[in-house]
Amino acid sequence: MTPSNTKPGHTKPSHTNPTTTPTPGETLPALTIPLTRTLIVAGALASRDYQDVHHDPEAARAKGSPEIFMNILTTNGLVGRYITDHFGPRCTLRKVAIRLGAPNYPGDTMVLRGTVTEVTDGTAVVRVVGTNGIGHHVTGTVTVDLPEGTPARLPEASPEDKA
């Protein structure tokens, strides 16, 4: 059964509501997003991007694209969702710095992956890469303030401590 807050076909990363501070090198669970025509058009309309290449296949082809494609604002929102799904609704996105590469076309799938690169004073920086069937759709970093009260990560127990 699909949880009520997850759309059919989307693989939601396990929400981890961190009980420990993330550490550099830690990887986030992947998020798989089916790229439907509806998602692409609705994202463009919701972000008030009325450029015809995001909703009109004939206009997109006339401008050199084989199909309509996702706009950067929708991608930005999906990257933000990826981070908040992992760190929880109490985190705050401080900076989202992304660059687009291969277009997201309907019928493809985008997989978002992230790696924590830095943790300082309750703030984490996560390197995010989103790939589709063509290549890297989005690359960048997200700076996120962790929820207040997130305890520091405890050191791993040594084998001697476990004995």
CSV table of N, CA, C and O in Angstrom, one decimal, residues 97-155:
chain,number,residue,atom,x,y,z
A,97,ALA,N,21.7,25.8,-4.7
A,97,ALA,CA,22.5,26.2,-5.9
A,97,ALA,C,22.6,25.1,-6.8
A,97,ALA,O,23.4,24.1,-6.6
A,98,ILE,N,21.8,25.1,-7.9
A,98,ILE,CA,21.8,24.0,-8.9
A,98,ILE,C,22.1,24.5,-10.3
A,98,ILE,O,21.9,25.7,-10.6
A,99,ARG,N,22.5,23.5,-11.1
A,99,ARG,CA,22.7,23.8,-12.5
A,99,ARG,C,22.0,22.7,-13.3
A,99,ARG,O,22.2,21.5,-12.9
A,100,LEU,N,21.4,23.0,-14.4
A,100,LEU,CA,20.7,22.0,-15.2
A,100,LEU,C,21.6,21.5,-16.3
A,100,LEU,O,22.5,22.2,-16.8
A,101,GLY,N,21.4,20.2,-16.6
A,101,GLY,CA,22.2,19.6,-17.7
A,101,GLY,C,21.2,19.0,-18.7
A,101,GLY,O,20.5,19.7,-19.4
A,102,ALA,N,21.2,17.7,-18.8
A,102,ALA,CA,20.3,17.0,-19.7
A,102,ALA,C,18.8,17.2,-19.4
A,102,ALA,O,18.4,17.2,-18.2
A,103,PRO,N,18.0,17.6,-20.4
A,103,PRO,CA,16.6,17.9,-20.1
A,103,PRO,C,15.8,16.7,-19.5
A,103,PRO,O,16.1,15.5,-19.8
A,104,ASN,N,14.8,17.0,-18.7
A,104,ASN,CA,13.9,15.9,-18.2
A,104,ASN,C,12.7,15.9,-19.2
A,104,ASN,O,11.9,16.9,-19.3
A,105,TYR,N,12.5,14.8,-19.9
A,105,TYR,CA,11.4,14.7,-20.9
A,105,TYR,C,10.4,13.7,-20.3
A,105,TYR,O,10.7,12.8,-19.5
A,106,PRO,N,9.1,13.8,-20.7
A,106,PRO,CA,8.1,12.9,-20.3
A,106,PRO,C,8.5,11.5,-20.7
A,106,PRO,O,9.0,11.2,-21.8
A,107,GLY,N,8.1,10.5,-19.8
A,107,GLY,CA,8.4,9.1,-20.1
A,107,GLY,C,9.7,8.6,-19.5
A,107,GLY,O,9.9,7.4,-19.5
A,108,ASP,N,10.5,9.5,-19.1
A,108,ASP,CA,11.8,9.1,-18.5
A,108,ASP,C,11.6,9.1,-17.0
A,108,ASP,O,10.5,9.2,-16.4
A,109,THR,N,12.7,8.8,-16.2
A,109,THR,CA,12.7,8.8,-14.8
A,109,THR,C,13.9,9.6,-14.3
A,109,THR,O,15.0,9.5,-14.9
A,110,MET,N,13.7,10.4,-13.2
A,110,MET,CA,14.9,11.0,-12.6
A,110,MET,C,15.1,10.4,-11.3
A,110,MET,O,14.2,10.2,-10.5
A,111,VAL,N,16.4,10.2,-11.0
A,111,VAL,CA,16.8,9.6,-9.7
A,111,VAL,C,17.7,10.7,-9.0
A,111,VAL,O,18.7,11.0,-9.5
A,112,LEU,N,17.2,11.2,-7.8
A,112,LEU,CA,18.0,12.1,-7.1
A,112,LEU,C,18.8,11.4,-6.0
A,112,LEU,O,18.3,10.4,-5.4
A,113,ARG,N,20.1,11.8,-5.9
A,113,ARG,CA,21.0,11.2,-4.9
A,113,ARG,C,21.7,12.3,-4.2
A,113,ARG,O,22.0,13.3,-4.8
A,114,GLY,N,22.1,12.1,-3.0
A,114,GLY,CA,22.8,13.2,-2.2
A,114,GLY,C,23.9,12.6,-1.3
A,114,GLY,O,23.8,11.5,-0.8
A,115,THR,N,24.9,13.4,-1.1
A,115,THR,CA,26.0,13.1,-0.2
A,115,THR,C,26.3,14.3,0.7
A,115,THR,O,26.4,15.4,0.1
A,116,VAL,N,26.3,14.1,2.0
A,116,VAL,CA,26.7,15.2,2.9
A,116,VAL,C,28.1,15.5,2.7
A,116,VAL,O,29.0,14.6,2.7
A,117,THR,N,28.4,16.8,2.4
A,117,THR,CA,29.8,17.2,2.2
A,117,THR,C,30.4,18.0,3.4
A,117,THR,O,31.7,18.0,3.5
A,118,GLU,N,29.6,18.6,4.2
A,118,GLU,CA,30.1,19.4,5.2
A,118,GLU,C,29.0,19.5,6.3
A,118,GLU,O,27.8,19.6,6.0
A,119,VAL,N,29.4,19.6,7.6
A,119,VAL,CA,28.5,19.8,8.7
A,119,VAL,C,29.2,20.8,9.6
A,119,VAL,O,30.3,20.5,10.1
A,120,THR,N,28.5,21.9,9.9
A,120,THR,CA,29.1,22.9,10.8
A,120,THR,C,28.0,23.6,11.6
A,120,THR,O,27.0,24.1,11.0
A,121,ASP,N,28.1,23.6,12.9
A,121,ASP,CA,27.1,24.3,13.8
A,121,ASP,C,25.7,24.2,13.4
A,121,ASP,O,25.0,25.2,13.2
A,122,GLY,N,25.2,23.0,13.2
A,122,GLY,CA,23.8,22.8,13.0
A,122,GLY,C,23.4,23.0,11.5
A,122,GLY,O,22.2,23.0,11.2
A,123,THR,N,24.3,23.1,10.6
A,123,THR,CA,24.1,23.3,9.2
A,123,THR,C,24.8,22.2,8.4
A,123,THR,O,25.9,21.9,8.7
A,124,ALA,N,24.1,21.6,7.5
A,124,ALA,CA,24.7,20.6,6.6
A,124,ALA,C,24.7,21.1,5.2
A,124,ALA,O,23.8,21.8,4.7
A,125,VAL,N,25.7,20.7,4.4
A,125,VAL,CA,25.8,21.0,3.0
A,125,VAL,C,25.7,19.6,2.3
A,125,VAL,O,26.4,18.7,2.6
A,126,VAL,N,24.8,19.5,1.4
A,126,VAL,CA,24.5,18.2,0.7
A,126,VAL,C,24.8,18.4,-0.8
A,126,VAL,O,24.2,19.3,-1.4
A,127,ARG,N,25.6,17.6,-1.4
A,127,ARG,CA,25.8,17.6,-2.9
A,127,ARG,C,24.7,16.7,-3.5
A,127,ARG,O,24.5,15.6,-3.0
A,128,VAL,N,24.0,17.3,-4.4
A,128,VAL,CA,22.8,16.6,-5.0
A,128,VAL,C,23.1,16.4,-6.5
A,128,VAL,O,23.6,17.3,-7.2
A,129,VAL,N,22.8,15.2,-7.0
A,129,VAL,CA,22.9,14.9,-8.4
A,129,VAL,C,21.6,14.2,-8.8
A,129,VAL,O,21.1,13.3,-8.1
A,130,GLY,N,20.9,14.7,-9.9
A,130,GLY,CA,19.7,14.0,-10.4
A,130,GLY,C,20.0,13.6,-11.8
A,130,GLY,O,20.4,14.4,-12.7
A,131,THR,N,19.9,12.3,-12.0
A,131,THR,CA,20.2,11.7,-13.3
A,131,THR,C,18.9,11.2,-14.0
A,131,THR,O,17.9,10.8,-13.3
A,132,ASN,N,18.9,11.2,-15.3
A,132,ASN,CA,17.8,10.6,-16.1
A,132,ASN,C,18.4,9.7,-17.2
A,132,ASN,O,19.6,9.4,-17.1
A,133,GLY,N,17.7,9.3,-18.1
A,133,GLY,CA,18.2,8.4,-19.2
A,133,GLY,C,19.2,9.0,-20.1
A,133,GLY,O,19.9,8.2,-20.8
A,134,ILE,N,19.3,10.3,-20.1
A,134,ILE,CA,20.3,11.0,-21.0
A,134,ILE,C,21.6,11.3,-20.2
A,134,ILE,O,22.6,11.2,-20.8
A,135,GLY,N,21.5,11.6,-18.9
A,135,GLY,CA,22.7,11.9,-18.2
A,135,GLY,C,22.3,12.7,-16.9
A,135,GLY,O,21.2,12.4,-16.3
A,136,HIS,N,23.1,13.6,-16.5
A,136,HIS,CA,22.9,14.4,-15.3
A,136,HIS,C,21.9,15.5,-15.7
A,136,HIS,O,22.2,16.4,-16.5
A,137,HIS,N,20.7,15.5,-15.1
A,137,HIS,CA,19.7,16.6,-15.3
A,137,HIS,C,20.1,17.8,-14.4
A,137,HIS,O,20.0,18.9,-14.8
A,138,VAL,N,20.4,17.5,-13.1
A,138,VAL,CA,20.7,18.6,-12.2
A,138,VAL,C,21.9,18.2,-11.3
A,138,VAL,O,22.0,17.0,-10.9
A,139,THR,N,22.7,19.2,-11.0
A,139,THR,CA,23.8,19.0,-10.1
A,139,THR,C,23.9,20.3,-9.2
A,139,THR,O,23.5,21.3,-9.7
A,140,GLY,N,24.3,20.1,-8.0
A,140,GLY,CA,24.4,21.3,-7.2
A,140,GLY,C,24.6,21.0,-5.7
A,140,GLY,O,24.8,19.8,-5.4
A,141,THR,N,24.4,22.0,-4.9
A,141,THR,CA,24.5,21.8,-3.5
A,141,THR,C,23.3,22.5,-2.8
A,141,THR,O,22.7,23.4,-3.3
A,142,VAL,N,22.9,21.9,-1.6
A,142,VAL,CA,21.9,22.5,-0.8
A,142,VAL,C,22.5,22.6,0.6
A,142,VAL,O,23.0,21.7,1.2
A,143,THR,N,22.3,23.9,1.1
A,143,THR,CA,22.7,24.1,2.5
A,143,THR,C,21.4,24.1,3.3
A,143,THR,O,20.4,24.8,3.0
A,144,VAL,N,21.4,23.3,4.4
A,144,VAL,CA,20.2,23.1,5.2
A,144,VAL,C,20.5,23.2,6.7
A,144,VAL,O,21.5,22.7,7.1
A,145,ASP,N,19.7,24.1,7.3
A,145,ASP,CA,19.8,24.1,8.8
A,145,ASP,C,19.0,23.0,9.4
A,145,ASP,O,17.9,22.7,9.0
A,146,LEU,N,19.7,22.2,10.3
A,146,LEU,CA,19.1,21.1,10.9
A,146,LEU,C,18.1,21.5,12.0
A,146,LEU,O,18.3,22.6,12.6
A,147,PRO,N,17.1,20.7,12.3
A,147,PRO,CA,16.2,21.1,13.3
A,147,PRO,C,16.9,21.3,14.7
A,147,PRO,O,17.8,20.5,15.0
A,148,GLU,N,16.5,22.3,15.4
A,148,GLU,CA,17.1,22.6,16.7
A,148,GLU,C,16.9,21.4,17.6
A,148,GLU,O,15.8,20.7,17.5
A,149,GLY,N,17.9,21.0,18.3
A,149,GLY,CA,17.8,19.9,19.2
A,149,GLY,C,18.3,18.6,18.6
A,149,GLY,O,18.3,17.6,19.2
A,150,THR,N,18.8,18.7,17.3
A,150,THR,CA,19.4,17.5,16.7
A,150,THR,C,20.7,17.2,17.5
A,150,THR,O,21.6,18.0,17.4
A,151,PRO,N,20.8,16.1,18.2
A,151,PRO,CA,22.0,15.9,19.0
A,151,PRO,C,23.2,15.6,18.1
A,151,PRO,O,23.0,15.2,16.9
A,152,ALA,N,24.3,15.8,18.6
A,152,ALA,CA,25.6,15.5,17.9
A,152,ALA,C,25.7,14.0,17.7
A,152,ALA,O,25.2,13.2,18.6
A,153,ARG,N,26.3,13.5,16.7
A,153,ARG,CA,26.5,12.1,16.4
A,153,ARG,C,27.5,11.6,17.5
A,153,ARG,O,28.5,12.2,17.7
A,154,LEU,N,27.1,10.5,18.0
A,154,LEU,CA,27.9,9.8,19.0
A,154,LEU,C,29.0,9.0,18.3
A,154,LEU,O,28.8,8.5,17.2
A,155,PRO,N,30.2,9.0,18.8
A,155,PRO,CA,31.3,8.2,18.2
A,155,PRO,C,30.9,6.7,18.1
A,155,PRO,O,30.2,6.2,19.0
